[in-house]
Tab-separated table of C-alpha atoms in Angstrom:
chain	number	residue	atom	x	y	z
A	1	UNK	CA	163.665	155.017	58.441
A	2	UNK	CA	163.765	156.095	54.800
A	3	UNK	CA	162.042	153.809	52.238
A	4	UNK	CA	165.894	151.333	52.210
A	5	UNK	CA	165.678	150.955	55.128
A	6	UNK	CA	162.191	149.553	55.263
A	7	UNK	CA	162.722	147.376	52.123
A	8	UNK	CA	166.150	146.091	54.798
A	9	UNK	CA	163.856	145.319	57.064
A	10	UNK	CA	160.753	143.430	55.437
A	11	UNK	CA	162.910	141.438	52.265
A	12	UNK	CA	163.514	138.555	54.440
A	13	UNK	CA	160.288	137.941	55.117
A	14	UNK	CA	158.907	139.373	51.844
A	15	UNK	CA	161.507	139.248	49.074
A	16	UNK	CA	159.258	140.243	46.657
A	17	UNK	CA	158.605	143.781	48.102
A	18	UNK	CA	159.576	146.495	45.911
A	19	UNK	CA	160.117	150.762	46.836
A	20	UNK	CA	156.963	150.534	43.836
A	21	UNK	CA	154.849	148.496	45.943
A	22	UNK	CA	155.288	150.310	49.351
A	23	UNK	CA	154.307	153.651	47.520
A	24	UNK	CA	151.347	151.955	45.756
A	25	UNK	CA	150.225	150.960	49.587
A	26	UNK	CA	150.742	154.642	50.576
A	27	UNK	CA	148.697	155.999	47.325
A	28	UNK	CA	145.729	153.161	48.615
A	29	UNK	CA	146.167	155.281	51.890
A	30	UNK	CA	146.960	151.776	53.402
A	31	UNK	CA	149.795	153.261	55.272
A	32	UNK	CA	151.064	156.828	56.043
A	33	UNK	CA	154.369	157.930	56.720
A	34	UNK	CA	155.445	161.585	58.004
A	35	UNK	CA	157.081	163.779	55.639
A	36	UNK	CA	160.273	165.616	56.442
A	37	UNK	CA	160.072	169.339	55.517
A	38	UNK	CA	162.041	168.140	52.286
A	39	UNK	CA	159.172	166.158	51.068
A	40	UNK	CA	161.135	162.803	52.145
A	41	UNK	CA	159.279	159.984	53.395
A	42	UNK	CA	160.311	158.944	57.020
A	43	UNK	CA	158.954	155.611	58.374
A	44	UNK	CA	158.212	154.263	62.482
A	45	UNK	CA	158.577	151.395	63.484
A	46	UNK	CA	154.946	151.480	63.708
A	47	UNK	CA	154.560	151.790	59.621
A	48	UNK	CA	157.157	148.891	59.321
A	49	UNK	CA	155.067	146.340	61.503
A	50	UNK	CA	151.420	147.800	59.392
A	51	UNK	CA	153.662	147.074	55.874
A	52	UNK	CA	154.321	143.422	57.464
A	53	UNK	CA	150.429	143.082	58.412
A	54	UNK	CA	149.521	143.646	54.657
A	55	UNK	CA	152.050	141.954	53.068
A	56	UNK	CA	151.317	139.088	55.089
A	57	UNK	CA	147.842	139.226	54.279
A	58	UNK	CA	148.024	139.292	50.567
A	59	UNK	CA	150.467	136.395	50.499
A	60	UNK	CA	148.679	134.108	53.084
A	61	UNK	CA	145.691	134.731	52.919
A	62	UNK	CA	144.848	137.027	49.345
A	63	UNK	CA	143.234	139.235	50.732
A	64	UNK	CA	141.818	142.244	47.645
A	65	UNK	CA	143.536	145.656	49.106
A	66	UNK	CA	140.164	146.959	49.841
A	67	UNK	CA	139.214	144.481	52.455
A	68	UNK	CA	142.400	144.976	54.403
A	69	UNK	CA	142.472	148.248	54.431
A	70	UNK	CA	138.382	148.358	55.584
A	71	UNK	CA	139.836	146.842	58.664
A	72	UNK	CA	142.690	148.699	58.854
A	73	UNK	CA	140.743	151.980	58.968
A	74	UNK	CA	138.057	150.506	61.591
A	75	UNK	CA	141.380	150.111	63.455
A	76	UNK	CA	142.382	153.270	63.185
A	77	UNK	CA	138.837	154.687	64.247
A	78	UNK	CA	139.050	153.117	67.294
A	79	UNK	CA	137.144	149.694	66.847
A	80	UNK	CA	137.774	146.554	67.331
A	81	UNK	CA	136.565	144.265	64.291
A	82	UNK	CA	136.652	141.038	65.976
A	83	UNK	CA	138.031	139.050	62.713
A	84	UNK	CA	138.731	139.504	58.885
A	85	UNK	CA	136.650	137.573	55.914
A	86	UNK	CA	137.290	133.822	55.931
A	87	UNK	CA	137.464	134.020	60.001
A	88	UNK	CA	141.340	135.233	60.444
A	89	UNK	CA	140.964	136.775	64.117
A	90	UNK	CA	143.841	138.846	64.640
A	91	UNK	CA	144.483	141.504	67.322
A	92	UNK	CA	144.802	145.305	65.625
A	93	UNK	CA	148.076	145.539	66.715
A	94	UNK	CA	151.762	145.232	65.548
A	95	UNK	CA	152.414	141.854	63.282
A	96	UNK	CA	155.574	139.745	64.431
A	97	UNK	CA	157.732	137.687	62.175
A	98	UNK	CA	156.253	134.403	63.117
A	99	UNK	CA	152.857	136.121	63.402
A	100	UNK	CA	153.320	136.995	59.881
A	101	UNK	CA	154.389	133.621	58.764
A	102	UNK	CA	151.484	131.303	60.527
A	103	UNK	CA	148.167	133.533	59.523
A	104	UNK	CA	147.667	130.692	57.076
A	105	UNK	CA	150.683	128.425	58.136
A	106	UNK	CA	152.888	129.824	55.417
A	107	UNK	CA	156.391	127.871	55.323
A	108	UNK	CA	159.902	128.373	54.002
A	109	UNK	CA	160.683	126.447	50.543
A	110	UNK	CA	160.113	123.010	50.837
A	111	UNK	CA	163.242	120.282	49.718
A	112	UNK	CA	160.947	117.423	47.534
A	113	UNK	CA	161.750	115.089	50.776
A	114	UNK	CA	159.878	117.375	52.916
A	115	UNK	CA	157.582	118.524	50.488
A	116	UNK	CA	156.676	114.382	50.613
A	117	UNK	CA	156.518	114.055	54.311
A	118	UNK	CA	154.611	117.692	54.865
A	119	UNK	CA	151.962	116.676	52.701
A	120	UNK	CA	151.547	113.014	52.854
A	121	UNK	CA	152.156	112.731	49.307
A	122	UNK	CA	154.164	109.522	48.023
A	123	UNK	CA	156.932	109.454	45.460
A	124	UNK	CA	154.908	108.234	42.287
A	125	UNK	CA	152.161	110.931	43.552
A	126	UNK	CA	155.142	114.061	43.229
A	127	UNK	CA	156.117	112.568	39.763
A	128	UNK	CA	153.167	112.298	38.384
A	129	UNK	CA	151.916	115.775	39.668
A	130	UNK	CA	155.107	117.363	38.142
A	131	UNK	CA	154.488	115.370	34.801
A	132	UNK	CA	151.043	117.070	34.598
A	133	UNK	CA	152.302	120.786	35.285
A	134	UNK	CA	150.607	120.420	38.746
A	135	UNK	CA	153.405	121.272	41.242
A	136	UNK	CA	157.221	122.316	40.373
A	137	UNK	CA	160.430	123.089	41.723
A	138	UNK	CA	162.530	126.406	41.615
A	139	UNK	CA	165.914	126.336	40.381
A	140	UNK	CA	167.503	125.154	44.105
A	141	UNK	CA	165.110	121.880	44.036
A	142	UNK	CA	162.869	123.692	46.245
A	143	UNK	CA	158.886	123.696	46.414
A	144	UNK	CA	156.512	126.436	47.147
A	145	UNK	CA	153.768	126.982	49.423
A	146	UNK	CA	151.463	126.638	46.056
A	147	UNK	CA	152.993	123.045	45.248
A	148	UNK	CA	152.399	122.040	49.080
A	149	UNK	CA	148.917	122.929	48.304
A	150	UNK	CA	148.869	121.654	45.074
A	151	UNK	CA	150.384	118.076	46.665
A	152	UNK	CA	148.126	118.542	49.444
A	153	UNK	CA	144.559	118.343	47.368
A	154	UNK	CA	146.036	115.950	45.319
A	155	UNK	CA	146.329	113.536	48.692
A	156	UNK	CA	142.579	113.530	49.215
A	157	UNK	CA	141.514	113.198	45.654
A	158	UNK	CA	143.584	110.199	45.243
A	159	UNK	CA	142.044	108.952	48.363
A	160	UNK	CA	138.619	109.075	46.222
A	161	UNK	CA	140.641	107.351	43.371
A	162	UNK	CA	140.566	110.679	41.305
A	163	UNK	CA	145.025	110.803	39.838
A	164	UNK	CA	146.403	113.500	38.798
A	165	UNK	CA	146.041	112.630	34.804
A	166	UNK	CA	142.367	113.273	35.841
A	167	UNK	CA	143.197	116.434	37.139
A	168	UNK	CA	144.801	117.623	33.872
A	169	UNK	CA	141.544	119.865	33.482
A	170	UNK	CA	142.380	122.111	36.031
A	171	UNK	CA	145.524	122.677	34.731
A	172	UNK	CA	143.982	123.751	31.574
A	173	UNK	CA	141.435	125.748	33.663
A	174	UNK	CA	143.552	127.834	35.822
A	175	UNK	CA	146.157	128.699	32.362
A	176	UNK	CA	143.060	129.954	30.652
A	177	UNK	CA	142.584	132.054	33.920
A	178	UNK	CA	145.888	133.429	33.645
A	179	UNK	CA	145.319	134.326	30.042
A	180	UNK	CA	142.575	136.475	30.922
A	181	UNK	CA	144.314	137.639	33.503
A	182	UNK	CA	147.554	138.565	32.028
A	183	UNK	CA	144.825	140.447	28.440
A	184	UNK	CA	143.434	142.642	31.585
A	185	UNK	CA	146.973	143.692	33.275
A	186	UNK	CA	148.682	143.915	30.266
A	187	UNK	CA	147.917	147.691	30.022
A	188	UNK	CA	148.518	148.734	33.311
A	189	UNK	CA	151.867	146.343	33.510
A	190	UNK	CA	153.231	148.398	30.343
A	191	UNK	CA	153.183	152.059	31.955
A	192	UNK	CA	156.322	153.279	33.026
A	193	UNK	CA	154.973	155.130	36.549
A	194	UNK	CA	156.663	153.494	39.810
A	195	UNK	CA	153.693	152.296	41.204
A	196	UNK	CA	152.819	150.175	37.846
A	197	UNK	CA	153.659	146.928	39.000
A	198	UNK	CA	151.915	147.124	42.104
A	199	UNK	CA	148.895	147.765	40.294
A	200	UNK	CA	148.988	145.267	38.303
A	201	UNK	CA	149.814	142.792	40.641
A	202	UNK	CA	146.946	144.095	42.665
A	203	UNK	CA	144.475	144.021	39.580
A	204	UNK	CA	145.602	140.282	38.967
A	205	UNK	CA	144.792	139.607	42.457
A	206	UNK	CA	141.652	140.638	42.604
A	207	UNK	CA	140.387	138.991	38.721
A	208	UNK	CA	142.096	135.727	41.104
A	209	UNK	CA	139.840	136.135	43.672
A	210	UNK	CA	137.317	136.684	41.782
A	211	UNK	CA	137.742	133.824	39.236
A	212	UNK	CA	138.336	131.240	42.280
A	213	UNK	CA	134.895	132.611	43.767
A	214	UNK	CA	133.347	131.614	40.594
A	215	UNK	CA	134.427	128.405	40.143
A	216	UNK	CA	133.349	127.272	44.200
A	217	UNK	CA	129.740	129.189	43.122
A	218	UNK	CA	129.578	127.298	39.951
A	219	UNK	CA	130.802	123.969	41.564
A	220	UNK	CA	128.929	124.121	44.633
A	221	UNK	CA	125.575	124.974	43.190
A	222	UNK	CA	126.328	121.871	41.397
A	223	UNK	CA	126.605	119.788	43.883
A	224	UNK	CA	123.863	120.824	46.126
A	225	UNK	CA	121.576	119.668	43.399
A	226	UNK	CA	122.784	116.368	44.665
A	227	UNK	CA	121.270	116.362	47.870
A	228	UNK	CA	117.696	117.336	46.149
């Protein structure tokens, strides 16, 4: 397949996915397709099902680059890691479609009735999480995986009598994240070089990662001093 006919074959699960982004994955070494004598890039079946693993990875489960292709390459040595950080177990072999879409029980855009019923949120919950910027619809009246999350936490907080105008901090917190965020890509975003975007999507995934880690370190150590 040439690089169309891959992009055919992984937009429905991935409509994101960009000829930029596959290339970036190449230039990682992530995945490597046979040349034709031309130069051209010809893809297997084999690459197709790899590009699926790692896509599904950084969407599910946000994984850094680096970590999936450490396993990758253990893979490719021969070995058999028995699971990825945070305890995934997956075999090292081709992804399926539904594979792809449970490694962190990603789901399809959510209508706000079963965006309630999914995550045991009520109707005055939803409102008053949209109010505060928490969750929020597309432009079909459809919910993310991020507002199912969103909705999700906000079910057990509110158990603990915590609403979401107490939760307007967070808000606050994760925009100033983004700021940062956005001041560090900002360079790489404006080149003009097709793999760009990739990087810089990359980049912000990784200041992510990195920014959630710090907040559970910072949190945590807080409330271990509890139990002392």
């Amino acid at each position: 397949m040439n690089i169309g006919e891959v992009l055919g074959e992984l937009k429905g699960d991935f409509p994101q996915v960009s000829a930029s982004k596959i290339r970036f994955l190449e230039e990682k070494g992530l995945v490597t397709p046979r040349r034709t004598a031309a130069g051209y890039r010809k893809y297997t079946d084999a690459d197709v099902d790899r590009l699926r693993f790692i896509l599904a990875l950084q969407r599910d489960q946000y994984l850094p680059l680096k970590v999936i292709k450490d396993y990758l390459d253990a893979v490719d040595r021969g070995e058999h890691p028995e699971s990825l950080p945070g305890g995934l177990t997956l075999a090292p072999r081709s992804v399926s479609d539904q594979l792809a879409q449970e490694l962190a029980g990603h789901t399809r855009a959510l209508t706000r009735a079963e965006l309630q019923g999914v995550s045991g949120a009520g109707a005055e919950l939803l409102d008053s999480l949209e109010q505060y910027g928490m969750i929020a619809a597309d432009e079909d009246g459809r919910y993310d995986e991020y507002s199912l999350k969103a909705a999700r936490s906000a079910v057990v907080l509110a158990s603990h009598g915590l609403e979401p105008r107490h939760l307007r901090p967070f808000r606050a917190a994760a925009d100033r994240e983004l700021g940062l965020i956005e001041r560090v890509t900002a360079p790489l975003s404006s080149r003009r070089d097709a793999a760009a975007g990739a990087r810089a999507a990359e980049t912000a995934r990784e200041i992510s990662e990195a920014c959630l880690g710090l907040h559970s370190a910072l949190v945590g150590a807080g409330v271990a001093e509890m139990d002392t």
